[in-house]
C-alpha positions as a LaTeX table, in Angstrom:
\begin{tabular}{lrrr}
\hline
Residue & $x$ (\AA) & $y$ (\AA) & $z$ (\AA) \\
\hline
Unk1 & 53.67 & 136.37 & $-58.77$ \\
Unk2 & 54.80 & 137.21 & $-62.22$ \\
Unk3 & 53.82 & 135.17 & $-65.33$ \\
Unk4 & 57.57 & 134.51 & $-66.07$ \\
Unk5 & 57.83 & 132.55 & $-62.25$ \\
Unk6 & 54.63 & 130.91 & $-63.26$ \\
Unk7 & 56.14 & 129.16 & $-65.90$ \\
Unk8 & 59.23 & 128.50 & $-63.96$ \\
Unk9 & 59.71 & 124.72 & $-63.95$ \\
Unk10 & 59.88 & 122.97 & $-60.63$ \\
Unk11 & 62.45 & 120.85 & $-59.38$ \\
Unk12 & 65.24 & 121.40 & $-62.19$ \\
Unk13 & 67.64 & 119.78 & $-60.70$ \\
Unk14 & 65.57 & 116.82 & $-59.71$ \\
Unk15 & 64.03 & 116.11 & $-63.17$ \\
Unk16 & 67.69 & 116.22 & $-64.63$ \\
Unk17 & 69.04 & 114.45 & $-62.25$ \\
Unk18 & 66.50 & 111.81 & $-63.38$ \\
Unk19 & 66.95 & 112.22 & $-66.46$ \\
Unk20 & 70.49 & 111.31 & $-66.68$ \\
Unk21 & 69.95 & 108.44 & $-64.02$ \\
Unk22 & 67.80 & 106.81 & $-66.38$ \\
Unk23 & 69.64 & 107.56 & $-69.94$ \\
Unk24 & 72.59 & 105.78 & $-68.00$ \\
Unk25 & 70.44 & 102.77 & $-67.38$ \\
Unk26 & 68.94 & 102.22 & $-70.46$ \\
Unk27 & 69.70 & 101.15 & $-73.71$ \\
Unk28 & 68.16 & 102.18 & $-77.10$ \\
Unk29 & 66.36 & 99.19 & $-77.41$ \\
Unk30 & 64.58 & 99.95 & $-74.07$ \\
Unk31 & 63.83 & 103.42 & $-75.02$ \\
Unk32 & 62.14 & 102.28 & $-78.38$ \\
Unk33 & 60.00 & 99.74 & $-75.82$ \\
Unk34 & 58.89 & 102.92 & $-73.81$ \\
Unk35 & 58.04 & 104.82 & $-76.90$ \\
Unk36 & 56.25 & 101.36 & $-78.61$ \\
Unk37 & 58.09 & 101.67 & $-81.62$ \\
Unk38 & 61.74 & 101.96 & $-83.24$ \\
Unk39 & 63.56 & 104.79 & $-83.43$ \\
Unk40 & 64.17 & 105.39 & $-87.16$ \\
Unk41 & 66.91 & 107.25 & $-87.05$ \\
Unk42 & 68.69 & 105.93 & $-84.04$ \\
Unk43 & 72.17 & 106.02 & $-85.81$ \\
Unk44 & 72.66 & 109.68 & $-85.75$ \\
Unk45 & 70.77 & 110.19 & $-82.48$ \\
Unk46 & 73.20 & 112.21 & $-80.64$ \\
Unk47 & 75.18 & 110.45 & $-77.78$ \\
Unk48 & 73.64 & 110.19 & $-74.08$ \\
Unk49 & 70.50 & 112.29 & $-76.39$ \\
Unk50 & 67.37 & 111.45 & $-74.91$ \\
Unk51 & 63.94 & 111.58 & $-77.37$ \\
Unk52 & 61.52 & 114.37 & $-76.81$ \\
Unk53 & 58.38 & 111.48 & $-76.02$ \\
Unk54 & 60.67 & 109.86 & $-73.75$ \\
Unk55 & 59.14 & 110.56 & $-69.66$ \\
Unk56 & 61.76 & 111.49 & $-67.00$ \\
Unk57 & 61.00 & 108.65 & $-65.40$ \\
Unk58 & 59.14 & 105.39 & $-66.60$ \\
Unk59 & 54.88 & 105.54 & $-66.25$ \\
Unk60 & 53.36 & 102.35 & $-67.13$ \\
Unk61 & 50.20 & 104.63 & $-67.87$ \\
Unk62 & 51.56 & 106.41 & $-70.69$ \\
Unk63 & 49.58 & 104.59 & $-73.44$ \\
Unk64 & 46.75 & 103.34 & $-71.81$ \\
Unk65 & 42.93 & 103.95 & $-72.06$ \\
Unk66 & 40.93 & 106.44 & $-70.26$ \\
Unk67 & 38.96 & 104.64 & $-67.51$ \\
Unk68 & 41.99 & 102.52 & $-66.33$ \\
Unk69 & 41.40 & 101.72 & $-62.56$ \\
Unk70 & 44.76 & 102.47 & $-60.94$ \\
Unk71 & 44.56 & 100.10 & $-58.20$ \\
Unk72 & 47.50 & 99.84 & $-56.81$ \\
Unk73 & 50.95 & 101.99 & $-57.70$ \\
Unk74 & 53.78 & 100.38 & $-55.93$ \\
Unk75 & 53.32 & 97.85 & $-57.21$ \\
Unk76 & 51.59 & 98.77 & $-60.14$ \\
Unk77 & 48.27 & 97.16 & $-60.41$ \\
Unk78 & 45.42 & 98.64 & $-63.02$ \\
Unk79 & 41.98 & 97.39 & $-64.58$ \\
Unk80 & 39.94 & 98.13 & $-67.42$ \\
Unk81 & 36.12 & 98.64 & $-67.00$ \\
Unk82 & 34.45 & 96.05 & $-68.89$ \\
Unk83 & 33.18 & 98.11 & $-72.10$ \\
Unk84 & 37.20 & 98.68 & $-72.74$ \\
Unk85 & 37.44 & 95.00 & $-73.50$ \\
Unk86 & 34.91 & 94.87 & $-76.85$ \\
Unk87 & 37.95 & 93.89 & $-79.26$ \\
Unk88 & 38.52 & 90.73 & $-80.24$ \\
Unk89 & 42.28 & 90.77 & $-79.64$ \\
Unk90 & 42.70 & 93.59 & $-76.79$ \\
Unk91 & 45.24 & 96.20 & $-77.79$ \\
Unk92 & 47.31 & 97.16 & $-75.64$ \\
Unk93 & 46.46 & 100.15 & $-74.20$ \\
Unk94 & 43.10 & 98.45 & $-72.96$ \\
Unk95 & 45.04 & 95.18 & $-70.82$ \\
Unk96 & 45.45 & 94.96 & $-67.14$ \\
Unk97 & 48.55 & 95.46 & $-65.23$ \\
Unk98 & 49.18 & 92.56 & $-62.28$ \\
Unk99 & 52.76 & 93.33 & $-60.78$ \\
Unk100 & 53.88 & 91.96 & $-57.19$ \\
Unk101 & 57.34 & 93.65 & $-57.25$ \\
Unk102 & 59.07 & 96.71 & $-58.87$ \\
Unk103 & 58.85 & 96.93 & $-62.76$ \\
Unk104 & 62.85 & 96.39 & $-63.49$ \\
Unk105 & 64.62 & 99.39 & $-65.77$ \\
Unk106 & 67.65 & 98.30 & $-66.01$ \\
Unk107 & 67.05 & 96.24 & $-69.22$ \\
Unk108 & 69.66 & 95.64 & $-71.77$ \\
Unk109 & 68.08 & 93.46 & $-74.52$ \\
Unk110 & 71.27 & 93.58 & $-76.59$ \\
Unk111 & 72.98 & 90.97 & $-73.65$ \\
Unk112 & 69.74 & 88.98 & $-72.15$ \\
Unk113 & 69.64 & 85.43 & $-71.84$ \\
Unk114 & 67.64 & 83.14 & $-71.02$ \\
Unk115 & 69.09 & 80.08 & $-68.77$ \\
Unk116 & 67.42 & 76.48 & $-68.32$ \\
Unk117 & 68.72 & 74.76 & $-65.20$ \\
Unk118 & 67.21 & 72.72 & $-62.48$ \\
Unk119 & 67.83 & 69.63 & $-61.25$ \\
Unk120 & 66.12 & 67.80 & $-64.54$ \\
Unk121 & 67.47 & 68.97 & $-66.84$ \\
Unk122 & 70.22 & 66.83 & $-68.83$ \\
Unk123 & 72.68 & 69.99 & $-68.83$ \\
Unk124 & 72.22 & 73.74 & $-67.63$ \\
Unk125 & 71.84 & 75.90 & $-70.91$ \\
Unk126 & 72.10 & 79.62 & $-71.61$ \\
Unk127 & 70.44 & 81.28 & $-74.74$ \\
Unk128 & 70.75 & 84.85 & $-75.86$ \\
Unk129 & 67.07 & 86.59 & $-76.91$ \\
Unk130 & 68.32 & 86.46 & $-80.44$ \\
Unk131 & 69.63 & 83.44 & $-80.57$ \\
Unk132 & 66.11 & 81.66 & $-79.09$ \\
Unk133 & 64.63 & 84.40 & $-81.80$ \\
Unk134 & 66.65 & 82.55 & $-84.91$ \\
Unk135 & 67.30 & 78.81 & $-83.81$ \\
Unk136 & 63.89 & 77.76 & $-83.14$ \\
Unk137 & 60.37 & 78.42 & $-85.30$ \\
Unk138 & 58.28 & 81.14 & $-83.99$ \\
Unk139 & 54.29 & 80.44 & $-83.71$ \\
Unk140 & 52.18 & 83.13 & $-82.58$ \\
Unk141 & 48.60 & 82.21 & $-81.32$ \\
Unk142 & 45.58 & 84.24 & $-79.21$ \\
Unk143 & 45.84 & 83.74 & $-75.54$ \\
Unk144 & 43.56 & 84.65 & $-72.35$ \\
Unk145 & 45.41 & 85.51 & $-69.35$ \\
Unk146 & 43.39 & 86.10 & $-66.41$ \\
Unk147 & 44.34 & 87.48 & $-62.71$ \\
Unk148 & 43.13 & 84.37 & $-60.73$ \\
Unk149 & 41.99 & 86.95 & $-58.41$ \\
Unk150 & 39.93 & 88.80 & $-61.26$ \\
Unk151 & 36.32 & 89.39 & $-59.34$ \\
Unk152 & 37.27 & 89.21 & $-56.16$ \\
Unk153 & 35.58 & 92.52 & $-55.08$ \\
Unk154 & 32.64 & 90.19 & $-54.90$ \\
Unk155 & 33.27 & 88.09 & $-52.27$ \\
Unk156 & 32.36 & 88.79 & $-48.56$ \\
Unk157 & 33.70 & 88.40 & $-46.34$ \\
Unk158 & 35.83 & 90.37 & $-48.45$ \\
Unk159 & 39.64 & 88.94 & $-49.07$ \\
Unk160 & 42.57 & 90.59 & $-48.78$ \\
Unk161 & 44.50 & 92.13 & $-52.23$ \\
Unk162 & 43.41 & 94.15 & $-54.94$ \\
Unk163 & 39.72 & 94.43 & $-55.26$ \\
Unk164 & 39.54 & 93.18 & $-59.22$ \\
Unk165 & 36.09 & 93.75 & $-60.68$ \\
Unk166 & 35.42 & 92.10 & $-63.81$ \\
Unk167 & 38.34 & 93.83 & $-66.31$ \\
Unk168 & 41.57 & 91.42 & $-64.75$ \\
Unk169 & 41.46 & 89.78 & $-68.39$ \\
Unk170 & 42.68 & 90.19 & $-72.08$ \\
Unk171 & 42.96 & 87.48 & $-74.79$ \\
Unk172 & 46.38 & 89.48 & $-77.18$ \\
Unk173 & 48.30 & 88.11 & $-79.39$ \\
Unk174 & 52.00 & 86.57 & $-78.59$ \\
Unk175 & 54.75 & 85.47 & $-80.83$ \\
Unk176 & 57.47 & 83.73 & $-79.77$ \\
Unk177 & 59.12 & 79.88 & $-79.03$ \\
Unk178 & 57.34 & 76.93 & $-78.21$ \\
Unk179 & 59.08 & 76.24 & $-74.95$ \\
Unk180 & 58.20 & 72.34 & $-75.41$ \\
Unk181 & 61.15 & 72.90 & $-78.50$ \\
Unk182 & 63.67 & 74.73 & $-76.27$ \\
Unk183 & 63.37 & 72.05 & $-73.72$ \\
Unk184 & 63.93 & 69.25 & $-76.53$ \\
Unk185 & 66.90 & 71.26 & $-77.00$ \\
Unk186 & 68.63 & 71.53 & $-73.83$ \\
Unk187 & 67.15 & 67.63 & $-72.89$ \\
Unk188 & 65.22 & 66.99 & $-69.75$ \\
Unk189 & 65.31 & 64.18 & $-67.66$ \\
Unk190 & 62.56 & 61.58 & $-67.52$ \\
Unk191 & 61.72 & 62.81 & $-63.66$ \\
Unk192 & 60.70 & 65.85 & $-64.75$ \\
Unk193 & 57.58 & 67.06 & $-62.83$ \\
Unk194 & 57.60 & 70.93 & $-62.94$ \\
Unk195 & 59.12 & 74.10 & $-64.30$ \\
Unk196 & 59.68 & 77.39 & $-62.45$ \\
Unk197 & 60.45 & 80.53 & $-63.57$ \\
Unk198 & 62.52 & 83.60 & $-62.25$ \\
Unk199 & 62.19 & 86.87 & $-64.01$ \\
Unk200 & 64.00 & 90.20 & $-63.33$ \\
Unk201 & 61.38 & 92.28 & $-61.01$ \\
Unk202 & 62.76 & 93.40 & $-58.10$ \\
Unk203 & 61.20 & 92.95 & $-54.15$ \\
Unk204 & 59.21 & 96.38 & $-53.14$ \\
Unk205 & 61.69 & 96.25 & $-50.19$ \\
Unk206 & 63.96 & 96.68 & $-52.28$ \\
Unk207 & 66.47 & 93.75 & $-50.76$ \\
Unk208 & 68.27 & 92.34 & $-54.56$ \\
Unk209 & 68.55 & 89.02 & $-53.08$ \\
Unk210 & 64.88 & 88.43 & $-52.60$ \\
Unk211 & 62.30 & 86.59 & $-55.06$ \\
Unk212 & 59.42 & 88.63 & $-55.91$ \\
Unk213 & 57.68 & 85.83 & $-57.54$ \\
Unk214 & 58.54 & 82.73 & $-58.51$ \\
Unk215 & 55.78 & 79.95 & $-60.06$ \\
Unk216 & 55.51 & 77.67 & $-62.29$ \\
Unk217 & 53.55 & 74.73 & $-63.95$ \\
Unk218 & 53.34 & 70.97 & $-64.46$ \\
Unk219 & 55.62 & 69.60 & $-67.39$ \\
Unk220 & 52.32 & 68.60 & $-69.03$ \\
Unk221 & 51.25 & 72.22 & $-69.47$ \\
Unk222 & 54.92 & 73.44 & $-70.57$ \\
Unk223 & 54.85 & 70.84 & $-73.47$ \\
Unk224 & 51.95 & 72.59 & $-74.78$ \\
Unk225 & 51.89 & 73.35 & $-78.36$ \\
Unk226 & 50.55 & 77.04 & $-76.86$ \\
Unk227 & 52.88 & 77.68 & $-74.13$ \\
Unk228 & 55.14 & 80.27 & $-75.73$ \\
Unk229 & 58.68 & 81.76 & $-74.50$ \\
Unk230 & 57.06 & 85.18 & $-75.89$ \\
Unk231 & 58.70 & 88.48 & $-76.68$ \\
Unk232 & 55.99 & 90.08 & $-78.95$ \\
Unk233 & 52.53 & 91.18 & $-77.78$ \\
Unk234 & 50.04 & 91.84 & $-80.98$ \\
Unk235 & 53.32 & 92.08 & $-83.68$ \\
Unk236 & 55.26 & 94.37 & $-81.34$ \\
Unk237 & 57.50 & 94.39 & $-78.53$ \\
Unk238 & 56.27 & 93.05 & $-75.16$ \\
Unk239 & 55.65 & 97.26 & $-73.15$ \\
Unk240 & 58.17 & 97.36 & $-70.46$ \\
Unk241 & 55.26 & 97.13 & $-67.59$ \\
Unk242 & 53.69 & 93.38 & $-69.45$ \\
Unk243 & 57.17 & 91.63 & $-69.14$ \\
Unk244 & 59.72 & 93.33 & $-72.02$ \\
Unk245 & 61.66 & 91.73 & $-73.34$ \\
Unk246 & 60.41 & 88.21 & $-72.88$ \\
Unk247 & 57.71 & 86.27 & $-71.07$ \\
Unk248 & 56.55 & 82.98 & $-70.35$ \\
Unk249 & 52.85 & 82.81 & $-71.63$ \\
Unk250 & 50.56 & 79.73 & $-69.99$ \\
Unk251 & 46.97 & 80.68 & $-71.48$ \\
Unk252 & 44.16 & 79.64 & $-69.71$ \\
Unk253 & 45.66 & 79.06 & $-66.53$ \\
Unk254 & 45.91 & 82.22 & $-63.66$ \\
Unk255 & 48.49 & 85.23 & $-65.02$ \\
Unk256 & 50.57 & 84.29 & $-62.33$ \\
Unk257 & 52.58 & 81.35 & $-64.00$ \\
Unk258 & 53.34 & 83.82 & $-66.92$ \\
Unk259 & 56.62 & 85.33 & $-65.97$ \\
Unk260 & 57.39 & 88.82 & $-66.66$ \\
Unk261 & 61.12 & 89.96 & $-68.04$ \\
Unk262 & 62.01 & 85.84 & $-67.83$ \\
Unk263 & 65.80 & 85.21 & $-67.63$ \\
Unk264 & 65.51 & 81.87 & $-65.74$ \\
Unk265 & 63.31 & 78.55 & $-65.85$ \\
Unk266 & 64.05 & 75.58 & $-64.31$ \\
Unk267 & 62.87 & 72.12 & $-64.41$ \\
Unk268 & 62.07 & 70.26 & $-61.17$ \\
Unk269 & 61.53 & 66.85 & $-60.20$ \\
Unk270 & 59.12 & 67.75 & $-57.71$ \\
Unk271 & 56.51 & 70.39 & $-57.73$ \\
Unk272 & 58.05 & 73.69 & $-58.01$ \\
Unk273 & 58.74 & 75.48 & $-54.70$ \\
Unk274 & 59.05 & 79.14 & $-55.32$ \\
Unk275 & 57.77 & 82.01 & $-54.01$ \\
Unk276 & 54.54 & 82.49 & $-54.11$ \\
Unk277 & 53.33 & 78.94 & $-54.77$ \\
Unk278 & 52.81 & 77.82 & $-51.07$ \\
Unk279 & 50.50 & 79.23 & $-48.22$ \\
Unk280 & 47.07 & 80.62 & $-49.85$ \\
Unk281 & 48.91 & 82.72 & $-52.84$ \\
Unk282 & 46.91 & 80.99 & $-56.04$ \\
Unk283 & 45.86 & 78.09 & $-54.01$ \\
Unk284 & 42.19 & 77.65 & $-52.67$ \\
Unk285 & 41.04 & 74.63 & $-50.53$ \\
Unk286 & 39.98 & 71.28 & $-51.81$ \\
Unk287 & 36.61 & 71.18 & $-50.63$ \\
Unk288 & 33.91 & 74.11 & $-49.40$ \\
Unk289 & 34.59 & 76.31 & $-46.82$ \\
Unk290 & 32.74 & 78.39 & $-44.52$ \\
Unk291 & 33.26 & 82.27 & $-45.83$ \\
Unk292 & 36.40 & 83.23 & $-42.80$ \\
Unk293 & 37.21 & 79.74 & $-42.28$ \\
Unk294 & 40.89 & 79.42 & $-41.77$ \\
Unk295 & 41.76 & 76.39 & $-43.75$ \\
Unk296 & 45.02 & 73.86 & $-42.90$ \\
Unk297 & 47.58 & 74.16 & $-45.47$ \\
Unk298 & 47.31 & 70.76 & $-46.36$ \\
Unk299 & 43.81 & 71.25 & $-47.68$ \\
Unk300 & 44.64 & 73.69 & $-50.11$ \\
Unk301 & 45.02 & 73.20 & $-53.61$ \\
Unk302 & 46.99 & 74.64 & $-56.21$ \\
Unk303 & 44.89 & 76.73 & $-58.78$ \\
Unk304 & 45.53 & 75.07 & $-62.60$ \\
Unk305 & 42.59 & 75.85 & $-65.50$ \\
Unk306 & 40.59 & 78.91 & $-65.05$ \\
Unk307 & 37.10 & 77.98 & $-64.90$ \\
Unk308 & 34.31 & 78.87 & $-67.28$ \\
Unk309 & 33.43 & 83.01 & $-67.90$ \\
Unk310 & 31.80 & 85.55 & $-69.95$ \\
Unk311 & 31.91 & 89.11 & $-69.85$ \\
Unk312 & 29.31 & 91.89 & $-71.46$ \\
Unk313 & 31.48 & 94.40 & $-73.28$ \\
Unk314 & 28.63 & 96.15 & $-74.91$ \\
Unk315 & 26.87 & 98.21 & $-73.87$ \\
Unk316 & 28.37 & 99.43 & $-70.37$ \\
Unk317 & 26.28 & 99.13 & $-67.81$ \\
Unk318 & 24.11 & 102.07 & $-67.42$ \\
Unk319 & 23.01 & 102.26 & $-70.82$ \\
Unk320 & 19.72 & 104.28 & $-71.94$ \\
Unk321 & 18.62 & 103.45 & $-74.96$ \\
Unk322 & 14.47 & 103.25 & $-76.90$ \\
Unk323 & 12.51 & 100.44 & $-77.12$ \\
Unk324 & 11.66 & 101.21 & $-80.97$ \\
Unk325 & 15.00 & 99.43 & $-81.90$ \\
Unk326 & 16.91 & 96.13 & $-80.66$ \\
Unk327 & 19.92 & 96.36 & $-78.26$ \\
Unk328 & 22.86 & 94.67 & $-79.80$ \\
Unk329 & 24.85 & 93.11 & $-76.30$ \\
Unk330 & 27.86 & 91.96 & $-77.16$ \\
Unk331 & 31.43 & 90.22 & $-75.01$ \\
Unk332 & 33.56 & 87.34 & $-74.60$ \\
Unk333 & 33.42 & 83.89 & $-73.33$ \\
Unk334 & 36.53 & 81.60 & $-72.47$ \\
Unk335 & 36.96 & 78.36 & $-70.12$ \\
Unk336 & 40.54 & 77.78 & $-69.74$ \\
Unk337 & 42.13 & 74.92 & $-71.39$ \\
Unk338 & 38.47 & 73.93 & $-72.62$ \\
Unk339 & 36.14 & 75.99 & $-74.99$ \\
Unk340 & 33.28 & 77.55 & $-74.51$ \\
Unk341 & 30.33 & 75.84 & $-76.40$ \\
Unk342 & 26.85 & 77.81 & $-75.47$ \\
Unk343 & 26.39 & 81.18 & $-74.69$ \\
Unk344 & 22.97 & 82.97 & $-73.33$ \\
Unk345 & 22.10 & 85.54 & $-71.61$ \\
Unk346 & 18.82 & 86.63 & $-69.26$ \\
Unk347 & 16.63 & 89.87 & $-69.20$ \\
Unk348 & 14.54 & 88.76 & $-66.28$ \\
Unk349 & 16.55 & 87.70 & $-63.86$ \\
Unk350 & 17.76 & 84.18 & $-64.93$ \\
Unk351 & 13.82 & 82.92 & $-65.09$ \\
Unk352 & 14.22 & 82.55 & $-68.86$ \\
Unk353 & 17.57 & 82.40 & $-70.71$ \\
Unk354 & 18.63 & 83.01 & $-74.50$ \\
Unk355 & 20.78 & 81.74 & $-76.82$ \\
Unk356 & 23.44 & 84.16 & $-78.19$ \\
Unk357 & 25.86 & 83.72 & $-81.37$ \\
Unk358 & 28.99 & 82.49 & $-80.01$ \\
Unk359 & 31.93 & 82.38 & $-82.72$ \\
Unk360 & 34.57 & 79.41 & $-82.62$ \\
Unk361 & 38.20 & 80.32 & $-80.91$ \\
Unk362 & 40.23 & 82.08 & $-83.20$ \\
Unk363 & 43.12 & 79.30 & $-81.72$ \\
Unk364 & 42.99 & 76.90 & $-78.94$ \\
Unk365 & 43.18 & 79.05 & $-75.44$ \\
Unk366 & 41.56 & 82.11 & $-77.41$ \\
Unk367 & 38.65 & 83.84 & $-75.56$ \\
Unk368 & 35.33 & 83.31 & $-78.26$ \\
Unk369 & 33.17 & 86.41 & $-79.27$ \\
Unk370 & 29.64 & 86.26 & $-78.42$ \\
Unk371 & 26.23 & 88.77 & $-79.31$ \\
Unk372 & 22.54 & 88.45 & $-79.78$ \\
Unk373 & 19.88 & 91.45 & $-80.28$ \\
Unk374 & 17.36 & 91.82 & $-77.28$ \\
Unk375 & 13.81 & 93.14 & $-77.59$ \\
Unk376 & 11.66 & 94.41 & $-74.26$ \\
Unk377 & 8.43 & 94.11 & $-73.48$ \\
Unk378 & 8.28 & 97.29 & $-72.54$ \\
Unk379 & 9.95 & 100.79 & $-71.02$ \\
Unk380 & 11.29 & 100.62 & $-67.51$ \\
Unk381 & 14.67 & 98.86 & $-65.94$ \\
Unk382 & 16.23 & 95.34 & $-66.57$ \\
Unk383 & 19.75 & 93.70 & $-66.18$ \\
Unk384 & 21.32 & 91.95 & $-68.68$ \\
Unk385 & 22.81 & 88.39 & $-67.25$ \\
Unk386 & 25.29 & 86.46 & $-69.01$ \\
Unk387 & 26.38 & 82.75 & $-68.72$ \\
Unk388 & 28.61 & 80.71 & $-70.64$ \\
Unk389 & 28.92 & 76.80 & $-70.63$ \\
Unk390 & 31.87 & 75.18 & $-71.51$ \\
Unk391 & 32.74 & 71.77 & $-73.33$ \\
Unk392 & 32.46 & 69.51 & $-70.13$ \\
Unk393 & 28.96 & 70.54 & $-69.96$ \\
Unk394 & 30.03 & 72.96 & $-66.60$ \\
Unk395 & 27.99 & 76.80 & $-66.89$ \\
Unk396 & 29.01 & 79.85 & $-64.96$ \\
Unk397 & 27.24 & 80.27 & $-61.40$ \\
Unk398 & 24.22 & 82.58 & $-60.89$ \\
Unk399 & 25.43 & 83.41 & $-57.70$ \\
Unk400 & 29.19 & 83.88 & $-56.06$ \\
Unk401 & 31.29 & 80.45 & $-56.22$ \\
Unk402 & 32.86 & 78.85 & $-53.36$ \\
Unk403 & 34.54 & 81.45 & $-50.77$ \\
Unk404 & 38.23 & 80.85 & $-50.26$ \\
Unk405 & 40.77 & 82.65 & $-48.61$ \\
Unk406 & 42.17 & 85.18 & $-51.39$ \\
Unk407 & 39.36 & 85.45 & $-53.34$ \\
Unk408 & 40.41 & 83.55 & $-56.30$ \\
Unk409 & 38.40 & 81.69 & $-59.12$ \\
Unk410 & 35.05 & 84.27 & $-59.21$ \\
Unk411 & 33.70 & 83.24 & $-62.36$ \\
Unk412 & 29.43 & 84.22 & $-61.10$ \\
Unk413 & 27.53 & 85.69 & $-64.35$ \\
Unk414 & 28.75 & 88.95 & $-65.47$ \\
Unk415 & 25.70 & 91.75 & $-65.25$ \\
Unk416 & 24.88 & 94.80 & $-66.43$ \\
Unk417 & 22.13 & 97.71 & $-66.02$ \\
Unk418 & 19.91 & 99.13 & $-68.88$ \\
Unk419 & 17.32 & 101.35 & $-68.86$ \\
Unk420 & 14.43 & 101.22 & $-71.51$ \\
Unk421 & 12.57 & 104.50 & $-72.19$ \\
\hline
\end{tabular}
């Protein structure tokens, strides 16, 4: 074969075909959220022109980190390693994808709306993203949002769905609505229990009509000061694959009840019923089970706070470093709606334990940076343990938590390897 017909691209047609498929579906708004960032000179763009950076068809790894675990690509599911998670706010090429459905591309920012119905609610109310964007004040605040299922991989017998390891985690920053303020604004009746949303994914069976996911959370959390109707993520627009072009944001409770590409929320009188928030999906039973044991739907519970965790972000386990200098070990601690209020970590096993620096939250729901400097006695191997204790007084578990059905809630010390030459 010739150089010339090595060169010769494959599938022409296809990749055209693509290409038009999607410039037809897409607005310029959408195409600046693929690229992560405007396009300056979008006025003189030529007509139906598509940009150079712009993929044939939408990757949700263009942008991210080397060392993402692709777990999962339909749906797209993908982790960090630990040591990707050292920053204080995590950027966004480091955070974890959690998607149950197909990531919607049919986005037209210029006409989304946001409606608040349900049955209590005083009247059924329809906002435009700009409008929500100028009528109300915009906060922005540091949030952890954590897979509830983030360390399952641990637990044997082993449950079924992705096998998170320790990265299902990220504490960004969001701007957007309190949705406490919206609510004030359409006026909610006095039996209101719950809110639900509905956001634009579609089912991977590709059936329109069906809900890919559909939680929610008690009016007490929604009336949070921190519970956001978000459509920034660290001063820029939300990426297409976290929820563009706006999201609910709960921190501290499971990623679930954050709704990606929200364009519906509803306010029950009864505990929200959607998809996804009966059977075992993000509910675990109310007292200890056997590891298998099937457990009666009755006794299950739905999953609210995240409990107490730490992570080791530096160094990544495996290190080699001399004994002539100390090892710096640094990560994150965060406990939900509470904060995290003693950090140490072990060199020998959890016989002796140390106490580590542990910074305040940069905001309520933030995830706390934590380091000390370790000496060893001497050359050979050691693990570094790490357990954080929140305000209640409640610490992290040596050992793996309660075994439930789905492997929610892991939250056992975070370890790592070194070796000492």
């Amino acid at each position: 074969m010739s150089n010339a017909d090595n060169t010769k691209p494959k599938n022409t047609k296809s990749l055209t075909e693509d290409r038009r498929a999607f410039l037809q579906k897409s607005t310029l708004a959408a195409m600046s959220a693929f690229l992560g960032t405007d396009i300056v000179h979008a006025a003189t763009m030529p007509k139906d022109y598509k940009p150079v950076a712009l993929p044939a068809d939408f990757d949700p790894m263009k942008g991210k980190a080397e060392g993402m675990i692709i777990r999962n690509e339909k749906p797209w599911n993908v982790e960090p390693a630990p040591h990707l998670l050292n920053d204080a706010i995590t950027p966004f090429e480091n955070i974890f994808i959690r998607n149950n459905g197909l990531i919607p591309e049919d986005i037209d920012v210029n006409n989304w709306t946001l409606t608040i119905a349900g049955e209590s609610v005083s009247q059924e109310k329809t906002y435009r993203l700009d409008e929500l964007k100028q009528k109300f004040k915009s906060y922005t605040y540091q949030l952890v949002l954590e897979c509830g299922g983030n360390g399952r991989a641990g637990f044997y017998p082993p449950a079924s769905g992705n096998q998170w390891e320790e990265g299902a985690v990220y504490n960004s920053q969001w701007t957007g609505v309190r949705l406490k303020d919206v609510l004030a604004d359409v006026g909610i009746k006095s039996d209101a229990v719950y809110i639900g949303y509905y956001g634009k994914d579609k089912h991977l069976n590709g059936d329109p009509n069906k809900v890919v996911i559909s939680r929610g959370v008690p009016i007490a959390k929604a009336m949070q000061d921190e519970t956001l109707l978000a459509w920034a993520l660290n001063g820029k627009d939300i990426p297409l694959a976290h929820g563009y072009p706006l999201r609910l944001v709960c921190g501290g409770w499971p990623a679930s009840v954050c709704g990606k590409w929200l364009h519906k929320l509803v306010v029950r009188n009864k505990v929200h019923d959607g998809e996804k928030m009966m059977g075992d999906a993000y509910r675990v039973p109310k007292y200890p089970v056997a590891p298998g044991e099937k457990v009666p739907d009755e006794d299950m519970k739905i999953i609210e706070s995240m409990p107490v965790k730490s992570i080791i972000t530096y160094p990544k386990s495996g290190a080699m470093f001399s004994s002539s200098k100390k090892l710096t070990v640094q990560g994150h601690a965060w406990a939900g709606e509470y904060e995290v209020k003693d950090m140490q970590v072990s060199t020998d096993f959890g016989a002796t334990w140390q106490k580590c620096i542990l910074k305040k939250p940069a905001n309520r729901l933030a995830w706390q940076q934590w380091s000390i400097d370790l000496d060893f006695p001497q050359p050979g191997y050691y693990e570094v343990w790490a357990k954080a204790t929140d305000d209640q007084g409640i610490s992290q578990p040596m050992v793996m938590p309660a075994w439930n059905p789905k492997g929610y809630l892991n939250n056992a010390c975070h370890r790592i390897a070194v070796k000492v030459s």
